[in-house]
Coordinates of C-alpha atoms and ligand atoms in Angstrom, one line a residue:
X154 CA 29.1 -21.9 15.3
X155 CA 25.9 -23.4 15.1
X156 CA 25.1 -25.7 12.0
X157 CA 23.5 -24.2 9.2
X158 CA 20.1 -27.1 9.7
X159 CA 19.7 -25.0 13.2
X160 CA 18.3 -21.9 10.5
X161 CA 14.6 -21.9 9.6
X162 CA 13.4 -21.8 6.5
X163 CA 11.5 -18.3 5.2
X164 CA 8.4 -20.1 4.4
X165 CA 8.1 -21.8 8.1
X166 CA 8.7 -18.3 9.4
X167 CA 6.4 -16.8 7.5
X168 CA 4.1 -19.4 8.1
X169 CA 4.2 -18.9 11.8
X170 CA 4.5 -15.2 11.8
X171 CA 1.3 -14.7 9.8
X172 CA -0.7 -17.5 12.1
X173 CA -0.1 -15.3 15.2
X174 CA -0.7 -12.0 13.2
X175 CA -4.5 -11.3 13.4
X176 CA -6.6 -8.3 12.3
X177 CA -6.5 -6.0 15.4
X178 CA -10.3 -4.9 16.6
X179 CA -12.0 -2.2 14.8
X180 CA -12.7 1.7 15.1
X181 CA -15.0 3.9 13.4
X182 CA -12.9 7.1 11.6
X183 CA -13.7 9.8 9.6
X184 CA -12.4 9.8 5.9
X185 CA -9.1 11.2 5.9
X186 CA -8.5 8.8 8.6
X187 CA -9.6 5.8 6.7
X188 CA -6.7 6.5 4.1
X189 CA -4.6 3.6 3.8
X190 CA -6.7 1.5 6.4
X191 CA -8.8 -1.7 5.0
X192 CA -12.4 -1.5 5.0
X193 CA -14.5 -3.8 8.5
X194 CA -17.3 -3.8 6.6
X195 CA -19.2 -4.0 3.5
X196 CA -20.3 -0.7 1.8
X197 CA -23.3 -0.4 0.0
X198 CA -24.6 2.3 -2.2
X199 CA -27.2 4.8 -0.7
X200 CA -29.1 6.2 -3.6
X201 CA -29.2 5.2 -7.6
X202 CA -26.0 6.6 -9.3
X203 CA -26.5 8.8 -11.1
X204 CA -29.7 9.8 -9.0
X205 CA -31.6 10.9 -12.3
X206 CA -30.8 11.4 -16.0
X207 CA -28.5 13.8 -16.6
X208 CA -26.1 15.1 -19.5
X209 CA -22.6 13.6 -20.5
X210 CA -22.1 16.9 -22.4
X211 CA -22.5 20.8 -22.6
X212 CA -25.4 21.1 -25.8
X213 CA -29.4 21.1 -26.5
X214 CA -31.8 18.3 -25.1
X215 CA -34.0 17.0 -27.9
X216 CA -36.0 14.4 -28.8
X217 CA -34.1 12.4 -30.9
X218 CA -37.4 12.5 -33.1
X219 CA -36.9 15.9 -34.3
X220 CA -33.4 14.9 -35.4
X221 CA -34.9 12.9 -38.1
X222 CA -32.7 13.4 -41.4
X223 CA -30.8 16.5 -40.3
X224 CA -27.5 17.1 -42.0
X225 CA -25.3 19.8 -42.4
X226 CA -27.2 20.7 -45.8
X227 CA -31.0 20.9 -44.2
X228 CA -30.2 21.2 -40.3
X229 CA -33.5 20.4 -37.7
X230 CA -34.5 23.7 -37.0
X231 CA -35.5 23.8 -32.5
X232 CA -36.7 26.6 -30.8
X233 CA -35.1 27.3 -27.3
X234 CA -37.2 27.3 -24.6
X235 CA -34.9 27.4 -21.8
X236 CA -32.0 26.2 -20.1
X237 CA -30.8 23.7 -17.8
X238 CA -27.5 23.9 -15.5
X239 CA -25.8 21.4 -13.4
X240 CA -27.9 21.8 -10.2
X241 CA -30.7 23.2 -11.3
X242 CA -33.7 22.7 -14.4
X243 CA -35.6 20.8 -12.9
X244 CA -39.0 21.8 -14.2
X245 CA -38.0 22.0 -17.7
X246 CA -40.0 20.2 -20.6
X247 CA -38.5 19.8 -23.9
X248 CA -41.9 19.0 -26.5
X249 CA -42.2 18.7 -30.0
X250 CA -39.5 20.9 -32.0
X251 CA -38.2 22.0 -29.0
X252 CA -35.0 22.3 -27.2
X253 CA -33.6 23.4 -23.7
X254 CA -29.6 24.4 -23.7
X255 CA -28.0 21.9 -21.5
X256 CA -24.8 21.4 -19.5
X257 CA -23.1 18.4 -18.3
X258 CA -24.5 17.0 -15.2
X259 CA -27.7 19.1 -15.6
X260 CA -30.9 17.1 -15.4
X261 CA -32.5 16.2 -18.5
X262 CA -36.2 18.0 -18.7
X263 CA -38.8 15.7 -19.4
X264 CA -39.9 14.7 -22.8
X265 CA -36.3 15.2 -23.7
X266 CA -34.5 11.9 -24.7
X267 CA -31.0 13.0 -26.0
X268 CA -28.4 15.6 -25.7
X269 CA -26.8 17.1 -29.3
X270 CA -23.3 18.1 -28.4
X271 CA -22.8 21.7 -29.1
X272 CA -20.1 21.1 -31.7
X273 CA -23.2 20.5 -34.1
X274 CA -25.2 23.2 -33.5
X275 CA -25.5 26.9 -34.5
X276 CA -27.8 29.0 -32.3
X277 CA -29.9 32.0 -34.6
X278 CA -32.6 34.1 -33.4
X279 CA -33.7 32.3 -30.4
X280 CA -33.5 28.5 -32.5
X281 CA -31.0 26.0 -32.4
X282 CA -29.5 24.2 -36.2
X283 CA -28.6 20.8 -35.6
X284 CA -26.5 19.3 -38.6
X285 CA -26.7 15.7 -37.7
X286 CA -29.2 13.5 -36.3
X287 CA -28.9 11.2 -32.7
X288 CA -30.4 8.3 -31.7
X289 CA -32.2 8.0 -28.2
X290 CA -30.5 7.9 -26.0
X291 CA -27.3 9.8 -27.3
X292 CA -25.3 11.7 -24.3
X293 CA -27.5 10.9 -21.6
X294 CA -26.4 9.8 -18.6
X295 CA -28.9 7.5 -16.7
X296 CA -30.3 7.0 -14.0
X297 CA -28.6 4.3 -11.7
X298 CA -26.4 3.1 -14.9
X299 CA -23.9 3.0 -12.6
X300 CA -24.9 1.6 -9.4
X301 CA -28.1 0.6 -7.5
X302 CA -29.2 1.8 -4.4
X303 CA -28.2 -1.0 -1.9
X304 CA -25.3 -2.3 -4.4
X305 CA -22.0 -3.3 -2.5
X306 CA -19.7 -0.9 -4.0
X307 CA -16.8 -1.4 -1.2
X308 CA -16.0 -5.1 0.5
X309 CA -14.5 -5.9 4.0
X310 CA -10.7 -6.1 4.0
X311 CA -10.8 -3.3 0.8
X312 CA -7.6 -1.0 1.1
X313 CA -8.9 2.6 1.4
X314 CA -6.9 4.3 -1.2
X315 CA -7.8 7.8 -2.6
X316 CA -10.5 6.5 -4.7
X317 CA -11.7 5.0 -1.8
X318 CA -12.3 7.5 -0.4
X319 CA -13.7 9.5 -3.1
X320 CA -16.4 6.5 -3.6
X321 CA -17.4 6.9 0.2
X322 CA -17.8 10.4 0.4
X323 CA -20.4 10.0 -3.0
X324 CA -22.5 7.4 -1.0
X325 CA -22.4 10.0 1.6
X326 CA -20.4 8.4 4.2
X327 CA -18.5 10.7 6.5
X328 CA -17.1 7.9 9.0
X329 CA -16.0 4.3 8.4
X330 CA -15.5 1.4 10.4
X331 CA -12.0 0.1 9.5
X332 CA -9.2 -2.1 11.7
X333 CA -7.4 -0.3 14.5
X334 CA -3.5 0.5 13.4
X335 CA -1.0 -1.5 15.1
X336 CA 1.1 0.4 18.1
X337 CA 5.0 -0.7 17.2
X338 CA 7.9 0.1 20.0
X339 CA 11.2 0.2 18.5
X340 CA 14.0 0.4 20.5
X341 CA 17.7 0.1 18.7
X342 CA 19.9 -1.5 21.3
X343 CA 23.6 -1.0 21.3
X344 CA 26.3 1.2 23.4
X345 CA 28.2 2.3 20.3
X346 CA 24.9 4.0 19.3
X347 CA 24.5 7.8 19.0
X348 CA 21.6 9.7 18.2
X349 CA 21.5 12.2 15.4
X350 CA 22.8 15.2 16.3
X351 CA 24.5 14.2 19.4
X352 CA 28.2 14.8 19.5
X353 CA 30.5 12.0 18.6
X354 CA 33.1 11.9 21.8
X355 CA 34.8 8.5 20.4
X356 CA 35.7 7.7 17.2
X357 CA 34.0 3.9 17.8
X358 CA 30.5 5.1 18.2
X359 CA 27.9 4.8 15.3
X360 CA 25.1 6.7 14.1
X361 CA 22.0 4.7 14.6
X362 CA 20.0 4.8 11.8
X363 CA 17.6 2.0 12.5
X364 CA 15.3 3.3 14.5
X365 CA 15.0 5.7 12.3
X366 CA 14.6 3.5 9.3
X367 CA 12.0 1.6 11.2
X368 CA 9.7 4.8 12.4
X369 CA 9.7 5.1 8.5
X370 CA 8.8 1.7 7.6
X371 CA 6.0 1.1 10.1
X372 CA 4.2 4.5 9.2
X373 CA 4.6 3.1 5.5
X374 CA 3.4 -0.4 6.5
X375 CA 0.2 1.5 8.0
X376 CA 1.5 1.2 11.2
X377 CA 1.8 3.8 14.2
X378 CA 5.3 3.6 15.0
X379 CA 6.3 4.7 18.7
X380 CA 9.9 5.3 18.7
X381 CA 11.8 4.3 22.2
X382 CA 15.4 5.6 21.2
X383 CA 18.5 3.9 22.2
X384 CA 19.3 1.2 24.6
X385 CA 23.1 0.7 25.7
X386 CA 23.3 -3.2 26.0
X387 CA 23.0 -3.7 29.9
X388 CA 20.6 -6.3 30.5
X389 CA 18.6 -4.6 33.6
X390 CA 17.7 -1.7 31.2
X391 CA 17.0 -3.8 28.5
X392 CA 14.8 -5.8 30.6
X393 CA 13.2 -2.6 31.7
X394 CA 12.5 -2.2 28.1
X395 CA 11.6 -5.4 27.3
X396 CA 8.9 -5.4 30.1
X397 CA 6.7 -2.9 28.5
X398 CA 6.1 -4.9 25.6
X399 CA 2.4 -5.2 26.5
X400 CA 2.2 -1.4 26.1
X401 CA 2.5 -2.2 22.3
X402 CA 0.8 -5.0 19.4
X403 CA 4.3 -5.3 18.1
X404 CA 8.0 -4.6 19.8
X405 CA 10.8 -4.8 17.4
X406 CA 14.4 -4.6 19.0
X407 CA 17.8 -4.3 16.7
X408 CA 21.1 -5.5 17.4
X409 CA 22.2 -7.3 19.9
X410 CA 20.3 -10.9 18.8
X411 CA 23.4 -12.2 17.3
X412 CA 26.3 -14.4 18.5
X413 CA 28.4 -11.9 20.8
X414 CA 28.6 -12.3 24.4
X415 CA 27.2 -9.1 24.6
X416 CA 24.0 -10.0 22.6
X417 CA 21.3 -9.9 25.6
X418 CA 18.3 -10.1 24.1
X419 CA 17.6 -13.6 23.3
X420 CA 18.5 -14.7 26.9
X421 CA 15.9 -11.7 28.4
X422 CA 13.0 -11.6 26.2
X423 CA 11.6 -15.0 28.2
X424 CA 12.1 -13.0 31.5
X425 CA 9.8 -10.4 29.5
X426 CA 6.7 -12.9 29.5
X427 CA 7.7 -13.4 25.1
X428 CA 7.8 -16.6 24.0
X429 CA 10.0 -17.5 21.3
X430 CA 9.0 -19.4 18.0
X431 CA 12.1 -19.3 16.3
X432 CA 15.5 -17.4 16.0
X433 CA 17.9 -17.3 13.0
X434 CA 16.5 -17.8 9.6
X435 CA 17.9 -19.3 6.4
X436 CA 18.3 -15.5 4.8
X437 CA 20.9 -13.5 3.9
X438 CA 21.3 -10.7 5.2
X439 CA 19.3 -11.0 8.3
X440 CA 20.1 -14.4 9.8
X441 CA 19.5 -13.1 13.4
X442 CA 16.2 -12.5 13.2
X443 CA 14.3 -13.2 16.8
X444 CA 10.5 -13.9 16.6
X445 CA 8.3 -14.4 19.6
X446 CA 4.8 -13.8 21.0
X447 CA 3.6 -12.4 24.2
X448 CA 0.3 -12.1 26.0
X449 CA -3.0 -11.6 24.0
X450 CA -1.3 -11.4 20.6
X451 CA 1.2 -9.0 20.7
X452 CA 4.1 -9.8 18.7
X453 CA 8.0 -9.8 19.2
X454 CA 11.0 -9.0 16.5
X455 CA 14.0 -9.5 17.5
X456 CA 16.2 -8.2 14.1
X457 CA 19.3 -8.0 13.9
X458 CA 22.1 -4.5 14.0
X459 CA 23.3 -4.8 10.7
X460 CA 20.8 -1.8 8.9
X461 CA 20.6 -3.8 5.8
X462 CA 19.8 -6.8 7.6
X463 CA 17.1 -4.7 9.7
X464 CA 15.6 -3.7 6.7
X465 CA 15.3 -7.1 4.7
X466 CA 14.3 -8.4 7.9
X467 CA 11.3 -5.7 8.4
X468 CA 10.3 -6.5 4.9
X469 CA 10.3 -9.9 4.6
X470 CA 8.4 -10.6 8.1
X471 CA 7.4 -7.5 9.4
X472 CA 5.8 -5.7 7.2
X473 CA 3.1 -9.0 6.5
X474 CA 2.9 -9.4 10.0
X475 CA 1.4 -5.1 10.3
X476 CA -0.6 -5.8 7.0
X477 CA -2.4 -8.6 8.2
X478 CA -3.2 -6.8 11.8
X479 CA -4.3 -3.9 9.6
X480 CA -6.9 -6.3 8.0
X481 CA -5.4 -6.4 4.4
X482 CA -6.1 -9.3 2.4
X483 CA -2.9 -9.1 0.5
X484 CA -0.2 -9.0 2.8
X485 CA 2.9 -9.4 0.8
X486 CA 4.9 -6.9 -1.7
X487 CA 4.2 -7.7 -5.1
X488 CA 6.4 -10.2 -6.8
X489 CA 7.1 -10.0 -10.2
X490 CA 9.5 -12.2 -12.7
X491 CA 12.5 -9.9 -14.5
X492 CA 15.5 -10.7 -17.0
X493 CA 18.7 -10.4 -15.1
X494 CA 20.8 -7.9 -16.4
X495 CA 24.7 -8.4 -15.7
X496 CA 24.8 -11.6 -14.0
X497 CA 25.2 -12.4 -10.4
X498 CA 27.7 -14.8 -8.3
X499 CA 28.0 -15.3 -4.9
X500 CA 30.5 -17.8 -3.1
X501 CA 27.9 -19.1 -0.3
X502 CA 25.2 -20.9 -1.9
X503 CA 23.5 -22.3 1.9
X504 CA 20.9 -19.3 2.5
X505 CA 17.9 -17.8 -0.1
X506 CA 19.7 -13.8 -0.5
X507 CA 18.2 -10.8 -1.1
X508 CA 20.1 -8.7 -2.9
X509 CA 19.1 -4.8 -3.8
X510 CA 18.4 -4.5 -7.1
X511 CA 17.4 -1.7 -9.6
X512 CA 14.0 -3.1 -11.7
X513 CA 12.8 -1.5 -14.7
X514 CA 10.3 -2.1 -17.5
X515 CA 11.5 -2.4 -20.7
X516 CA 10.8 -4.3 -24.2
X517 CA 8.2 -6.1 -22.6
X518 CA 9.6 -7.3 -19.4
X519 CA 10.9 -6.3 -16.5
X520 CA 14.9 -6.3 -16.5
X521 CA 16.7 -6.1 -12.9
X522 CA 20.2 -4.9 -12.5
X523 CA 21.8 -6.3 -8.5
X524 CA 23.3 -2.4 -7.4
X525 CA 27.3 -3.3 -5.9
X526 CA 28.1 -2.6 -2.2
X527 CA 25.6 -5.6 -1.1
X528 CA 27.4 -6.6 2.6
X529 CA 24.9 -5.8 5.2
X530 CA 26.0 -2.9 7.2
X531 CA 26.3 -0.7 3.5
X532 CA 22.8 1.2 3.5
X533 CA 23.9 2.9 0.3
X534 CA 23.3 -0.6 -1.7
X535 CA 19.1 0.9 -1.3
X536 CA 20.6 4.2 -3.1
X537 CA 18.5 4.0 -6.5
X538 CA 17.0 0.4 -5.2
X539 CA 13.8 -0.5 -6.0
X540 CA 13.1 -4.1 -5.3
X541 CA 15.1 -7.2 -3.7
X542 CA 16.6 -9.9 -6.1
X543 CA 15.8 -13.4 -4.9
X544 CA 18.7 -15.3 -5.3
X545 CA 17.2 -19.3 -3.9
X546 CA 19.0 -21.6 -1.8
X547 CA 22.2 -23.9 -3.9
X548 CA 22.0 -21.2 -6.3
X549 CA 25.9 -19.7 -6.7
X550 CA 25.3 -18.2 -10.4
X551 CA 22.7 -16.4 -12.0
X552 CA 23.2 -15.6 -15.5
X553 CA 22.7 -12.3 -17.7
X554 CA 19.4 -12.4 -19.1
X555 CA 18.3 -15.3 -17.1
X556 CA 14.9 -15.5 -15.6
X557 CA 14.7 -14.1 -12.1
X558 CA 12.4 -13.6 -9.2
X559 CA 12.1 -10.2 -8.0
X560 CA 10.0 -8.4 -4.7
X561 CA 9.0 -5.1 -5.8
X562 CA 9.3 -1.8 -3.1
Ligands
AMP245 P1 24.7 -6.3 16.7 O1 23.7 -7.2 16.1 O2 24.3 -5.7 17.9 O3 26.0 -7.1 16.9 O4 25.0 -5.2 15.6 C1 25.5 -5.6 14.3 C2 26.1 -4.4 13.6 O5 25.1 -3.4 13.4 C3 27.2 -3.6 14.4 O6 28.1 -3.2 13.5 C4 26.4 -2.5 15.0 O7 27.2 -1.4 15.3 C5 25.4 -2.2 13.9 N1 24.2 -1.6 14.5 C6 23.5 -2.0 15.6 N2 22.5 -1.2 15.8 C7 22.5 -0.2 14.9 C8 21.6 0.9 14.7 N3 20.6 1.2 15.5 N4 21.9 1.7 13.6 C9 23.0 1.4 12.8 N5 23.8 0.4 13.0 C10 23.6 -0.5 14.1
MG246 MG1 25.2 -4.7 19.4

């Protein structure tokens, strides 16, 4: 075995992953494409919003003059001169001891300079009572209040969410100009592998699940995941694989990275053109983690068989590695501190673990509760999981209601 000072550090990964992970070129899309793509430019407003004054309410424009002293007692008696809907009213005047019935949204006529709510009116006869008085201003909606034309509503490296979306559609945007998805190949490797739904003919063959996993975990990273299948581990086919890395901005291999004689691809990704930066991290699970670069910037993950393992490993250095060639500015899962409910020993102090934990808010904090079954090739231990426990390097005991570190999913 080799010694433990042979295992890099997260941080140094991390460090190196996210130098040789650069936002990919950009594309212009329409906006149900931009969704969940980060913003390669800045977005500016086209028009004052609102465009003119309008009403915050369904009632009567007035001018607040003619409101002077009214009360339930001795109402200001209006006459109605018209009406004005959202969309329309537009040539309405409201003048002395007027009104004009008015509907949210609905332009305010001119001479008008408040809206009564119609919860203190009573309409009589062609006249509106009004049993309070309002100041100017009073349920109007102005013009530009909220932005400028020309404001920067949207930044470069925004994530287009919903809202997002909504907010470029009102500055009547219909395409964006966001950063290309990454393509990701995944190819599980391994000759106990079986697909789903292909018929198990000896009792040692496996389901693979990680490819499947992984499809899912790109396309939630924002990536476009282009699944390969299943490689038995023969190192010409492999190497066949391996080869059309440049197809792809990121190739991610499981299994066979490990220790066994039968673990290929370490000694054949070099043959592919990929150059490796480091192998074997100070993590557990996932110490077999294989990271290398090949031509102009794609990007090579070697992660281990173990599914557990393949799925701390995507998370930890994968998943940044897609953000940042998506453009985000935040690349990382959120991190937040929680109260350790229950406690938590291990025997093996050497590596920083990630342990699959159940997080909840409650009282004030966050609490976290480490689910059992945590040895790597037990994908139930992400049953009712929620976020990874951080457990640091010399650290053998954690104690209930201690202080913990937790990565939110
Ligand atoms: P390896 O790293 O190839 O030695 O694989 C480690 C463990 O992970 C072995 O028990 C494999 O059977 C298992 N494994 C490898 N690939 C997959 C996969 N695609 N899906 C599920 N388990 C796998
Ligand atoms: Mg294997």
């Amino acid at each position: 075995m080799k010694p433990m000072t042979d295992l890099t550090p997260l941080e140094d990964a991390l460090r190196v992953v996210l130098e040789k992970s650069e936002p990919l070129e950009t594309e212009t899309v329409s906006l149900p494409e931009a969704l969940g793509r980060f913003l390669a430019e800045d977005v500016r407003a086209d028009t004052d919003k609102p465009l003119f004054d309008n009403s915050a309410m369904d009632g009567f424009a007035v001018r607040s003059a003619d409101l002077a002293g009214a009360s339930e007692e001795r109402p200001a008696k209006l006459k109605l001169t018209g009406e004005s809907s959202a969309g329309s009213g537009e040539s309405l005047r409201v003048q002395e001891g007027t009104a004009v019935k008015i509907f949210t949204g609905a332009p305010i006529p001119e001479g008008a300079d408040a809206v009564v709510p119609v919860e203190y009116t009573e309409v009589r006869d062609g006249f509106v009572y009004v049993k309070r008085s309002f100041g100017r201003g009073a349920n109007v909606r102005f013009r530009g209040e909220d932005v400028r034309k020309g404001d920067l509503i949207l930044s470069r490296g925004q994530e287009v969410r919903a809202y997002e979306v909504g907010l470029l559609a009102s500055v009547n945007r219909a395409v964006v100009r966001v950063y290309r998805r990454p393509r990701v190949a995944i190819l599980s490797t391994g000759d106990e592998l079986l697909e789903v739904g292909e018929p198990q003919t000896r009792p040692s063959q496996i389901r693979s699940s990680n490819h499947h996993m992984l499809r899912s975990l790109v396309e939630g990273a924002g990536g476009v995941p282009c699944v390969l299948g299943i490689a038995p581990d023969d190192p010409e086919q492999l190497l066949g694989w391996l080869r059309t890395c440049s197809r792809y901005d990121v190739f991610i291999t499981t299994g066979g990275v490990s220790m066994g004689e039968r673990d290929y691809v370490q000694h054949l990704v070099g043959k592919a053109g990929i150059k490796v930066l480091f192998h074997r991290l100070r993590i557990k699970p996932a110490k077999p983690v294989l990271f290398g670069t090949y031509g102009g910037g794609g990007l090579f993950f070697g992660l281990p068989g173990n599914p557990v393992s393949c799925a701390v490993a995507f998370d930890l250095l994968v998943y940044p590695a897609i953000r940042s060639m998506l453009g985000a500015r935040e690349v990382f899962r959120r991190k937040v501190k929680a109260l350790l409910v229950g406690g938590y020993s291990r025997r093996d102090a050497k590596r920083r673990e990630f342990a699959r934990a159940r997080v909840w808010f409650d009282g004030g904090a966050y609490r976290c509760e480490p689910l059992p079954k945590q040895q790597s090739h037990m994908l139930t231990s992400y049953v009712g999981a929620n976020a990874y426990l951080i457990v640091q390097e010399g650290v053998r005991e954690l104690g209930e209601g201690e202080e913990v570190e937790v990565i939110l999913l």
